Amino acid sequence: MTKALLDTNVYTALLKEGENGKSLILQASAVGFSFYGFEEVRHELKSAPRMITTFSKNLRADLLRLYEAMIMREYRFEQRMMDLAVEYYKAYRALGGGIAHRDIITDFLIVACASLKQVDVVVSQDSTSMLNAYARKSYAEVDARRGLAVPKLWAYEEFKAEVARKARIGVK
């Protein structure tokens, strides 16, 4: 099984894709992905606007239902996750990253959770913060110092391609 933790924006993408999103999750599960949640992601989903014109339904409720239906287990916030996220941020700034602490710390918390809980893959659509080059370098440097394995960091499209690849070759 490949343990995956999805960033908040991926749940919105799955909903936007409708039946294709449902099909992707079913196919991902069939080829060995198991989905884990993190309470910080749940908090972000709870903060989503209730109504959005493109959905014509209760977006927040739909996001939370999707989250609940997908995850096998939800990781709780731990202080050591924040400590690791702060280390990521310090390394990120030292490398030249310029996003403000308040705007990136949740992304760093998600990766910290994945590193500490030995999650294999983090999936996000956020290439400007969570997946940018400075952030990736900071995860690698800090996790190496701490003896942690850095999870694979995939953009949503990479995740979809990997699911399709595994389905094609019959991986279970």
Coordinates of C-alpha atoms in Angstrom, one line a residue:
M1 CA 0.0 0.0 0.0
T2 CA 1.1 3.5 -0.8
K3 CA 0.1 5.9 1.9
A4 CA -1.0 9.3 0.5
L5 CA -1.9 12.6 2.2
L6 CA -3.8 15.1 0.0
D7 CA -3.5 18.8 0.3
T8 CA -6.8 20.7 0.8
N9 CA -6.8 21.9 -2.8
V10 CA -6.9 18.4 -4.2
Y11 CA -10.3 17.7 -2.6
T12 CA -11.7 20.7 -4.5
A13 CA -10.1 19.4 -7.7
L14 CA -11.7 16.0 -7.2
L15 CA -15.1 17.5 -6.7
K16 CA -14.8 19.7 -9.8
E17 CA -14.0 16.6 -11.8
G18 CA -17.3 15.0 -10.7
E19 CA -17.5 11.4 -11.8
N20 CA -14.0 11.5 -13.1
G21 CA -12.8 12.5 -9.7
K22 CA -14.8 9.6 -8.1
S23 CA -13.4 7.2 -10.7
L24 CA -9.8 8.4 -10.0
I25 CA -10.2 7.7 -6.3
L26 CA -11.7 4.3 -6.9
Q27 CA -8.9 3.4 -9.3
A28 CA -6.2 4.8 -7.0
S29 CA -7.5 2.5 -4.2
A30 CA -7.6 -0.4 -6.5
V31 CA -3.9 0.0 -7.5
G32 CA -2.8 0.3 -3.9
F33 CA -3.2 3.9 -2.6
S34 CA -4.6 4.4 0.8
F35 CA -5.6 7.9 1.9
Y36 CA -4.8 9.5 5.2
G37 CA -6.1 12.7 6.5
F38 CA -4.6 15.4 8.8
E39 CA -6.7 17.6 11.1
E40 CA -5.2 20.8 9.7
V41 CA -6.5 19.8 6.2
R42 CA -9.9 19.2 7.8
H43 CA -9.8 22.7 9.4
E44 CA -9.0 24.2 6.0
L45 CA -11.9 22.3 4.4
K46 CA -14.2 23.6 7.2
S47 CA -13.1 27.1 6.2
A48 CA -14.2 26.7 2.6
P49 CA -17.1 28.9 1.5
R50 CA -20.4 27.3 1.9
M51 CA -21.7 28.2 -1.5
I52 CA -19.8 28.7 -4.8
T53 CA -21.7 29.4 -8.0
T54 CA -19.7 26.8 -10.0
F55 CA -21.0 24.1 -7.7
S56 CA -24.6 25.1 -7.0
K57 CA -24.6 23.1 -3.8
N58 CA -23.0 23.3 -0.4
L59 CA -19.3 23.1 -1.2
R60 CA -18.1 22.9 2.4
A61 CA -20.4 19.9 3.1
D62 CA -19.4 18.2 -0.1
L63 CA -15.7 18.7 0.6
L64 CA -16.0 17.3 4.2
R65 CA -18.1 14.3 2.9
L66 CA -15.5 13.5 0.3
Y67 CA -12.7 13.8 2.9
E68 CA -14.5 11.5 5.4
A69 CA -15.3 8.9 2.6
M70 CA -11.7 8.7 1.4
I71 CA -9.5 8.7 4.5
M72 CA -8.6 5.6 6.4
R73 CA -7.3 7.5 9.4
E74 CA -6.8 11.1 10.4
Y75 CA -3.5 12.2 12.0
R76 CA -3.9 14.7 14.8
F77 CA -1.8 17.8 15.2
E78 CA 1.3 17.2 17.4
Q79 CA 3.7 19.9 18.6
R80 CA 6.6 18.0 17.0
M81 CA 4.9 18.6 13.6
M82 CA 4.9 22.4 14.3
D83 CA 8.5 22.2 15.4
L84 CA 9.5 20.5 12.1
A85 CA 7.4 22.9 10.1
V86 CA 9.2 25.8 11.7
E87 CA 12.5 24.2 10.8
Y88 CA 11.3 23.9 7.2
Y89 CA 10.4 27.6 7.2
K90 CA 13.8 28.6 8.6
A91 CA 15.6 26.6 6.0
Y92 CA 13.2 27.9 3.3
R93 CA 14.0 31.5 4.2
A94 CA 17.7 30.8 4.3
L95 CA 17.5 29.3 0.8
G96 CA 15.8 32.4 -0.5
G97 CA 12.1 31.5 -0.2
G98 CA 10.0 34.6 0.1
I99 CA 6.5 33.6 1.1
A100 CA 5.4 34.9 4.5
H101 CA 5.2 32.5 7.4
R102 CA 1.4 32.8 7.8
D103 CA 0.9 32.0 4.2
I104 CA 3.0 28.9 4.0
I105 CA 3.1 27.3 7.5
T106 CA 0.1 25.1 6.9
D107 CA 1.8 23.6 3.8
F108 CA 4.9 23.0 5.9
L109 CA 2.7 21.4 8.6
I110 CA 1.2 19.0 6.1
V111 CA 4.6 17.9 4.8
A112 CA 5.9 17.7 8.5
C113 CA 3.0 15.4 9.3
A114 CA 3.8 13.2 6.3
S115 CA 7.5 13.0 7.2
L116 CA 6.9 12.2 10.8
K117 CA 4.1 9.7 10.1
Q118 CA 6.0 8.0 7.2
V119 CA 3.5 8.8 4.6
D120 CA 4.8 7.9 1.1
V121 CA 3.2 10.7 -1.0
V122 CA 1.9 14.2 -0.5
V123 CA -0.3 15.4 -3.4
S124 CA -1.0 19.1 -4.0
Q125 CA -1.9 21.6 -6.7
D126 CA 0.1 24.3 -5.0
S127 CA 3.3 24.6 -7.1
T128 CA 3.9 28.2 -5.8
S129 CA 4.3 27.3 -2.2
M130 CA 4.2 23.7 -1.0
L131 CA 5.8 22.3 -4.2
N132 CA 8.2 25.1 -5.1
A133 CA 11.9 24.5 -5.4
Y134 CA 12.9 26.3 -2.2
A135 CA 10.3 24.4 -0.2
R136 CA 11.4 21.1 -1.7
K137 CA 15.0 21.8 -0.8
S138 CA 14.1 22.8 2.7
Y139 CA 12.2 19.5 3.3
A140 CA 15.2 17.5 2.0
E141 CA 17.8 19.4 4.1
V142 CA 15.8 19.3 7.4
D143 CA 14.6 15.7 7.0
A144 CA 18.1 14.6 6.2
R145 CA 19.4 16.2 9.4
R146 CA 16.7 14.6 11.4
G147 CA 17.0 11.2 9.7
L148 CA 13.5 11.3 8.2
A149 CA 12.4 10.2 4.8
V150 CA 11.0 13.0 2.7
P151 CA 7.7 11.9 1.2
K152 CA 7.3 12.1 -2.6
L153 CA 5.8 15.4 -3.5
W154 CA 3.5 15.1 -6.5
A155 CA 1.4 17.7 -8.3
Y156 CA -2.2 16.5 -8.8
E157 CA -1.5 15.8 -12.5
E158 CA 1.5 13.6 -11.5
F159 CA -0.7 11.7 -9.1
K160 CA -3.3 11.1 -11.8
A161 CA -0.6 9.9 -14.2
E162 CA 0.8 7.5 -11.6
V163 CA -2.6 6.0 -10.9
A164 CA -3.1 5.6 -14.7
R165 CA 0.4 4.0 -15.0
K166 CA -0.2 1.6 -12.2
A167 CA -3.6 0.6 -13.6
R168 CA -2.1 0.0 -17.0
I169 CA 0.6 -2.3 -15.7
G170 CA -1.8 -4.0 -13.3
V171 CA -0.2 -3.0 -10.0
K172 CA -2.2 -3.9 -6.8

